[in-house]
């Protein structure tokens, strides 16, 4: 190792004079440490430079991403303006794809006020903000959650003589509570005399008991995505679908034979999943109900499309024809 390259020759001569035996080794020791210190300094400088380059690279990537988003937004606004403009000049693009193809893709048109194709300046106020137009949700039968249910029990409402409460199994862990009006012939008039009143009450109770026996165990069609509420203190978690004739006759809409609680009622011409809960403000049921009918063959349909339980058949009115369908 040549000590003259790092230290002054006089240092080597002085060491050799002081210690002729170990002077050479001491000089080599100093030379080695000097070289290590120099390499460490070079390495630290390289690391600092690398960190600086990484920071600058990150800034450049961020600037490129912002410019890309800005260009995308400008193209979207110009496409929307071209599509929605009522007065289109001849030869202007008529579709979003054509309008997009006609836009400049160079970075010259990234910000308002810069030069764009043709050498003209773009006015910032010329292209107002355009928001995507969302189609209003349709109010058809597909938004209703109609299911087959089995009536487990029927009882009178504790606070209203004209209401009944049904517990209905719809294939869930617990039955749903349904509150519905009694049929007109379920409540008998009460005569003025005491004996007649007692007889009428007994007849009414007998008739109601017979009606409850007829309903218990029957299959029905329920509207299950109504908003849960309370009717005179009793929870309402679903609605029964019934068939109504103009002369006052009422029947439960019956699902096809072989149906099971929880089976979905679907419509071939109206696919889609029902909403989790119908919103009262949208009045979906009020708009759909006028189109619910029972035809001359007794088949329930919506705008000519039958109520269908997949693989099992269609829903029918037991004996009525040419009548409406509603909830009570």
Coordinates of C-alpha atoms in Angstrom, one line a residue, residues 78-235:
X78 CA -67.4 17.8 -23.2
X79 CA -69.0 14.5 -24.1
X80 CA -72.0 15.2 -21.9
X81 CA -72.4 18.7 -23.4
X82 CA -72.1 17.3 -27.0
X83 CA -74.8 14.7 -26.3
X84 CA -77.2 16.9 -24.4
X85 CA -76.9 20.0 -26.5
X86 CA -80.3 20.6 -28.3
X87 CA -78.6 22.4 -31.3
X88 CA -76.0 20.2 -32.8
X89 CA -74.1 21.6 -35.8
X90 CA -73.9 19.5 -39.0
X91 CA -71.2 16.8 -38.8
X92 CA -71.1 16.9 -34.9
X93 CA -70.8 13.6 -33.1
X94 CA -74.2 12.0 -32.3
X95 CA -73.0 9.4 -29.8
X96 CA -70.8 9.6 -26.6
X97 CA -68.2 7.3 -28.3
X98 CA -68.0 9.6 -31.4
X99 CA -67.8 12.7 -29.2
X100 CA -65.0 11.1 -27.1
X101 CA -63.1 10.2 -30.3
X102 CA -63.2 13.9 -31.4
X103 CA -61.6 15.3 -28.3
X104 CA -57.9 16.3 -28.2
X105 CA -55.8 13.9 -26.2
X106 CA -52.7 16.1 -25.9
X107 CA -51.6 17.7 -22.7
X108 CA -52.3 21.2 -24.3
X109 CA -56.0 20.9 -23.4
X110 CA -55.6 19.9 -19.8
X111 CA -56.4 23.2 -18.0
X112 CA -58.8 26.0 -18.8
X113 CA -57.3 28.9 -20.6
X114 CA -54.6 26.8 -22.3
X115 CA -54.3 26.4 -26.0
X116 CA -56.3 23.5 -27.5
X117 CA -56.5 22.1 -31.1
X118 CA -56.7 24.8 -33.6
X119 CA -54.6 27.3 -31.6
X120 CA -57.6 28.8 -29.9
X121 CA -58.0 29.3 -26.2
X122 CA -60.6 27.4 -24.3
X123 CA -63.0 29.3 -22.1
X124 CA -63.4 28.0 -18.6
X125 CA -67.1 28.9 -18.5
X126 CA -67.8 27.4 -21.9
X127 CA -68.3 23.9 -20.5
X128 CA -70.4 23.8 -17.3
X129 CA -70.3 20.9 -14.9
X130 CA -72.2 17.9 -16.2
X131 CA -73.5 15.3 -13.8
X132 CA -74.5 11.7 -14.9
X133 CA -78.2 11.4 -15.5
X134 CA -79.7 8.5 -13.4
X135 CA -82.8 6.8 -14.6
X136 CA -85.7 6.9 -12.1
X137 CA -86.4 3.5 -10.5
X138 CA -89.3 1.7 -12.2
X139 CA -92.4 1.0 -10.2
X140 CA -93.2 -2.5 -11.4
X141 CA -94.0 -5.8 -9.7
X142 CA -90.3 -6.9 -9.5
X143 CA -89.8 -4.5 -6.6
X144 CA -92.4 -6.4 -4.4
X145 CA -91.2 -9.3 -2.2
X146 CA -94.1 -11.7 -2.7
X147 CA -93.7 -15.1 -0.9
X148 CA -95.8 -18.1 -0.1
X149 CA -96.8 -18.4 3.6
X150 CA -98.7 -20.9 5.7
X151 CA -101.2 -19.4 8.3
X152 CA -100.2 -20.9 11.7
X153 CA -102.9 -19.3 13.8
X154 CA -105.8 -16.8 13.6
X155 CA -107.1 -14.7 16.5
X156 CA -109.1 -11.6 17.0
X157 CA -107.4 -8.3 17.6
X158 CA -107.5 -7.4 21.3
X159 CA -108.4 -3.8 20.7
X160 CA -110.4 -3.8 17.4
X161 CA -113.4 -6.0 16.6
X162 CA -113.1 -5.5 12.9
X163 CA -109.4 -6.7 12.8
X164 CA -107.9 -10.2 13.0
X165 CA -104.3 -11.2 13.7
X166 CA -102.6 -14.0 11.8
X167 CA -99.2 -15.6 12.5
X168 CA -97.8 -16.7 9.2
X169 CA -94.8 -19.0 8.5
X170 CA -92.9 -17.6 5.5
X171 CA -89.9 -19.9 5.8
X172 CA -88.1 -17.9 8.4
X173 CA -87.0 -18.7 12.0
X174 CA -90.2 -17.1 13.5
X175 CA -93.7 -16.5 12.0
X176 CA -94.6 -13.0 10.8
X177 CA -97.5 -11.2 12.4
X178 CA -100.2 -10.0 10.0
X179 CA -103.1 -7.7 10.9
X180 CA -106.0 -7.7 8.4
X181 CA -109.7 -6.6 8.3
X182 CA -112.4 -9.1 8.9
X183 CA -114.6 -9.9 5.9
X184 CA -118.0 -8.2 6.0
X185 CA -119.8 -11.5 6.9
X186 CA -117.4 -12.1 9.8
X187 CA -119.1 -9.5 12.0
X188 CA -122.8 -10.0 12.8
X189 CA -125.1 -7.1 13.7
X190 CA -126.3 -6.8 17.3
X191 CA -130.0 -6.5 17.9
X192 CA -131.4 -4.2 20.6
X193 CA -132.8 -6.9 23.0
X194 CA -130.6 -8.5 25.6
X195 CA -131.4 -12.1 24.6
X196 CA -130.9 -11.2 20.9
X197 CA -127.5 -9.6 21.8
X198 CA -126.4 -12.7 23.6
X199 CA -127.5 -14.9 20.7
X200 CA -125.8 -12.6 18.1
X201 CA -122.6 -12.5 20.1
X202 CA -122.5 -16.3 20.3
X203 CA -123.2 -16.6 16.6
X204 CA -120.5 -14.1 15.9
X205 CA -118.0 -16.0 18.0
X206 CA -119.0 -19.3 16.4
X207 CA -118.7 -17.7 12.9
X208 CA -115.3 -16.2 13.8
X209 CA -114.1 -19.6 15.2
X210 CA -115.2 -21.3 12.1
X211 CA -113.5 -18.7 9.9
X212 CA -110.3 -19.1 12.0
X213 CA -110.4 -22.9 11.6
X214 CA -110.8 -22.5 7.8
X215 CA -107.8 -20.2 7.6
X216 CA -105.5 -22.1 10.0
X217 CA -103.1 -24.2 8.0
X218 CA -104.0 -22.6 4.6
X219 CA -101.4 -21.4 2.2
X220 CA -101.5 -17.7 1.1
X221 CA -99.4 -15.1 -0.7
X222 CA -97.9 -12.3 1.3
X223 CA -96.2 -9.0 0.6
X224 CA -93.2 -9.3 2.9
X225 CA -91.1 -6.1 2.3
X226 CA -93.6 -3.7 3.7
X227 CA -92.3 -1.4 6.4
X228 CA -93.0 -2.9 9.8
X229 CA -95.4 -1.0 12.0
X230 CA -98.0 -1.4 14.8
X231 CA -101.7 -1.4 14.2
X232 CA -103.4 -0.6 17.5
X233 CA -100.6 -2.1 19.5
X234 CA -100.1 -5.3 17.4
X235 CA -97.0 -5.6 15.1

